[in-house]
Amino acid sequence: MSFEGQVAVVTGASRGIGKEIALEFARHDAIVACVATTLESASKTADEIKAAGGEAGAFACDVSSAGDVEKLFADTVATLGTPAVLVNNAGITRDTLLLRMEEEDWDRVQDVNLKGAFLTIRAASKLMMKARYGRIVNLTSVIGLGGGAGQANYAAAKAGVIGLTKSVAKEFGSRNITCNAIAPGFIETDMTHDLPADFREYVAKHAPAGRLGSPADIAPAVLFLASREAAYITGQVLVVDGGLTL
């Protein structure tokens, strides 16, 4: 797979899965727009790409803000070019049991994880429609497929991302724009750093792969769905969980 000459916008690119996705695109010759909540954190990934001989730009954006998102894509076009790829990876958790969950905890998770994907897709699709080409990959979760105790807000948002993915695939398929989702299992990132030891043991015992995943397990799957070779795949959810949900 080669992404030479293609601009790939990756949200949540400062760490974990998002950073690895951005680096993997750069390894395959993409021009990477590294997006994070602060310019400083986005720049760390962009600078790493540049140091390795790649091309990248750093952009600060609150994906839950329509104004920020419109500016992001205007700045990306002006500095890097028209995006051919959008990866919606930005996400947060505010886990607690439903009876203890504050309205703010519910709203913020929906705003970032679901509304953020809507806003970036809306902005990117306008550009992709003019180009008559686009690849959109959304990061959902196995929690969005099966739920999770103490994660009602996160599960609802990630399930919403699946519905959004399928709707976008139907709306834009005739314009040579595909939209798919990746549903990671439990991946070693800052977000899962505090998982209890007994849960880690459960995953290792019940997942056929025998371990938690790593960001490097997710990035190649994202790149495949974002590639020219995946032109006839759209509206799908690819589960990358080491077989845990079998």
C-alpha positions as CSV (number, residue, x, y, z in Angstrom):
1,M,0.0,0.0,0.0
2,S,1.2,3.5,-0.8
3,F,-0.3,6.8,0.2
4,E,2.2,8.9,-1.8
5,G,0.8,12.4,-2.4
6,Q,-2.3,11.7,-0.2
7,V,-3.1,13.9,2.8
8,A,-4.3,11.9,5.8
9,V,-6.0,13.7,8.7
10,V,-5.6,11.8,12.0
11,T,-7.4,13.1,15.1
12,G,-6.2,12.2,18.6
13,A,-2.7,11.8,17.1
14,S,-0.6,12.8,20.1
15,R,-0.4,9.4,21.8
16,G,-1.5,5.8,21.8
17,I,-3.4,4.4,18.9
18,G,-3.7,7.8,17.1
19,K,0.0,8.4,17.2
20,E,0.8,5.0,15.9
21,I,-1.7,5.5,13.1
22,A,-0.1,8.8,12.1
23,L,3.4,7.3,12.1
24,E,2.2,4.3,10.1
25,F,0.7,6.6,7.4
26,A,4.0,8.5,7.3
27,R,5.9,5.2,6.8
28,H,3.6,4.6,3.8
29,D,4.4,8.0,2.3
30,A,1.3,9.9,3.3
31,I,1.3,13.6,4.2
32,V,0.0,13.5,7.7
33,A,-2.1,16.1,9.4
34,C,-1.5,15.4,13.1
35,V,-4.5,16.7,15.1
36,A,-4.7,17.0,18.9
37,T,-6.3,19.2,21.5
38,T,-3.1,21.3,21.9
39,L,-0.6,22.4,19.2
40,E,2.3,21.3,21.5
41,S,1.1,17.7,21.7
42,A,0.3,17.5,18.0
43,S,3.7,18.9,17.1
44,K,5.5,16.1,19.0
45,T,4.0,13.5,16.6
46,A,4.5,15.7,13.5
47,D,8.1,16.4,14.5
48,E,8.8,12.7,14.9
49,I,7.5,12.1,11.4
50,K,9.6,14.9,10.0
51,A,12.7,13.6,11.8
52,A,12.2,10.3,10.0
53,G,12.1,12.1,6.6
54,G,8.3,12.3,6.3
55,E,5.9,15.2,5.7
56,A,3.5,16.3,8.4
57,G,1.7,19.2,9.9
58,A,0.5,19.8,13.4
59,F,-3.0,21.2,14.2
60,A,-4.8,22.0,17.4
61,C,-8.5,21.3,17.4
62,D,-11.4,20.6,19.8
63,V,-13.3,18.1,17.6
64,S,-16.5,18.9,19.5
65,S,-16.4,22.5,18.2
66,A,-17.8,23.2,14.8
67,G,-15.7,26.3,14.4
68,D,-12.5,24.5,15.4
69,V,-13.2,21.7,12.9
70,E,-13.9,24.1,10.0
71,K,-10.7,25.9,10.7
72,L,-8.8,22.6,10.9
73,F,-9.8,21.6,7.4
74,A,-9.3,25.1,6.0
75,D,-5.7,25.2,7.5
76,T,-5.0,21.6,6.3
77,V,-5.9,22.5,2.7
78,A,-3.9,25.7,2.8
79,T,-0.8,24.1,4.2
80,L,-0.8,20.4,3.2
81,G,-3.5,19.9,0.5
82,T,-6.9,18.4,0.2
83,P,-7.4,15.4,2.5
84,A,-7.9,12.1,0.9
85,V,-8.2,10.2,4.2
86,L,-9.8,11.0,7.5
87,V,-9.3,8.9,10.6
88,N,-11.5,9.7,13.5
89,N,-9.6,8.5,16.5
90,A,-10.0,11.3,19.1
91,G,-11.9,10.0,22.1
92,I,-12.2,10.2,25.9
93,T,-13.7,8.2,28.7
94,R,-15.5,9.3,31.9
95,D,-16.3,5.9,33.4
96,T,-18.7,5.5,36.3
97,L,-21.8,3.5,37.1
98,L,-24.9,4.9,35.5
99,L,-26.5,5.9,38.8
100,R,-23.5,7.9,39.7
101,M,-23.0,9.4,36.2
102,E,-23.3,13.2,36.0
103,E,-25.0,14.8,33.0
104,E,-21.7,16.5,32.2
105,D,-19.9,13.1,32.1
106,W,-22.5,11.9,29.6
107,D,-22.5,15.0,27.4
108,R,-18.8,15.4,27.2
109,V,-18.2,11.8,26.0
110,Q,-20.9,12.2,23.4
111,D,-19.5,15.5,22.3
112,V,-16.0,14.3,21.7
113,N,-16.5,10.7,20.6
114,L,-19.7,11.0,18.5
115,K,-20.3,14.6,17.7
116,G,-16.6,15.1,16.9
117,A,-16.8,12.3,14.3
118,F,-19.9,13.9,12.8
119,L,-18.3,17.3,12.6
120,T,-15.1,16.1,11.0
121,I,-16.9,13.9,8.5
122,R,-19.1,16.7,7.5
123,A,-16.2,19.0,6.9
124,A,-14.0,16.4,5.1
125,S,-16.8,15.1,2.9
126,K,-17.3,18.4,1.3
127,L,-13.7,18.3,0.1
128,M,-13.8,14.7,-0.8
129,M,-17.0,15.1,-2.9
130,K,-15.3,17.7,-5.0
131,A,-12.3,15.4,-5.5
132,R,-14.6,12.4,-6.0
133,Y,-12.4,10.4,-3.8
134,G,-12.2,9.8,0.0
135,R,-11.5,7.2,2.7
136,I,-13.0,7.7,6.1
137,V,-12.1,5.3,9.0
138,N,-13.8,5.8,12.4
139,L,-12.5,4.2,15.6
140,T,-15.3,2.6,17.6
141,S,-14.8,-0.1,20.2
142,V,-15.8,-3.6,21.2
143,I,-17.6,-1.7,24.0
144,G,-19.8,-0.1,21.4
145,L,-20.7,-3.6,20.2
146,G,-21.4,-5.3,23.6
147,G,-21.6,-2.6,26.2
148,G,-19.6,-2.2,29.3
149,A,-20.6,-1.9,33.0
150,G,-19.7,1.6,34.2
151,Q,-19.3,2.8,30.6
152,A,-22.8,3.6,29.5
153,N,-21.8,7.0,28.0
154,Y,-18.8,5.5,26.2
155,A,-20.7,2.5,24.9
156,A,-23.5,4.7,23.6
157,A,-21.1,7.0,21.8
158,K,-19.2,4.2,20.2
159,A,-22.4,2.4,19.2
160,G,-23.4,5.7,17.7
161,V,-20.2,5.8,15.7
162,I,-21.1,2.5,14.1
163,G,-24.5,3.9,13.0
164,L,-22.9,7.0,11.7
165,T,-20.3,4.9,9.8
166,K,-23.0,2.9,8.0
167,S,-25.1,6.0,7.2
168,V,-22.1,7.9,5.8
169,A,-21.2,4.8,3.7
170,K,-24.7,4.8,2.1
171,E,-24.7,8.6,1.5
172,F,-21.3,8.9,-0.1
173,G,-20.7,5.5,-1.8
174,S,-21.6,6.8,-5.2
175,R,-19.0,9.5,-4.9
176,N,-16.1,7.1,-4.5
177,I,-16.0,7.8,-0.8
178,T,-15.9,4.8,1.6
179,C,-16.5,4.9,5.3
180,N,-15.6,2.0,7.6
181,A,-14.9,1.5,11.3
182,I,-12.3,-0.3,13.4
183,A,-13.5,-1.8,16.8
184,P,-10.4,-2.3,18.9
185,G,-10.4,-4.6,21.9
186,F,-8.4,-3.8,24.9
187,I,-5.3,-2.1,23.8
188,E,-2.2,-1.0,25.9
189,T,-2.6,2.7,26.0
190,D,-2.9,5.5,28.5
191,M,-6.7,4.9,28.5
192,T,-6.3,1.3,29.6
193,H,-3.2,1.8,31.8
194,D,-5.2,1.5,35.1
195,L,-7.1,-1.7,34.2
196,P,-7.1,-4.0,37.2
197,A,-4.6,-6.9,37.1
198,D,-7.4,-9.5,37.3
199,F,-9.1,-8.0,34.2
200,R,-5.7,-8.2,32.4
201,E,-5.5,-11.9,33.4
202,Y,-9.1,-12.4,32.1
203,V,-8.2,-11.0,28.7
204,A,-5.0,-13.0,28.5
205,K,-7.0,-16.2,29.4
206,H,-10.0,-15.7,27.2
207,A,-8.6,-14.0,24.1
208,P,-7.2,-16.6,21.6
209,A,-4.3,-14.2,21.1
210,G,-3.5,-14.5,24.8
211,R,-2.7,-10.9,25.4
212,L,-3.9,-7.3,25.3
213,G,-3.3,-5.6,22.0
214,S,-0.9,-2.8,21.1
215,P,-1.4,0.3,18.9
216,A,0.7,-1.4,16.3
217,D,-2.0,-4.1,16.0
218,I,-4.6,-1.4,15.1
219,A,-2.7,0.9,12.7
220,P,-2.2,-1.6,9.8
221,A,-6.0,-2.4,9.8
222,V,-6.7,1.3,9.6
223,L,-4.3,1.8,6.7
224,F,-5.9,-1.1,4.8
225,L,-9.4,0.4,5.0
226,A,-7.9,3.8,4.0
227,S,-6.1,2.4,1.0
228,R,-7.0,2.3,-2.7
229,E,-7.1,-1.5,-2.4
230,A,-10.1,-1.3,-0.1
231,A,-12.3,0.5,-2.7
232,Y,-15.1,-2.1,-2.5
233,I,-15.3,-2.2,1.3
234,T,-17.6,0.3,2.9
235,G,-20.0,0.4,5.9
236,Q,-18.1,-2.3,7.7
237,V,-16.9,-2.7,11.3
238,L,-13.6,-4.6,11.6
239,V,-13.1,-6.0,15.1
240,V,-9.4,-6.1,16.1
241,D,-9.5,-7.7,19.5
242,G,-7.3,-10.8,19.5
243,G,-10.5,-12.9,19.3
244,L,-11.8,-11.7,22.7
245,T,-15.4,-11.2,21.6
246,L,-15.7,-14.6,19.8
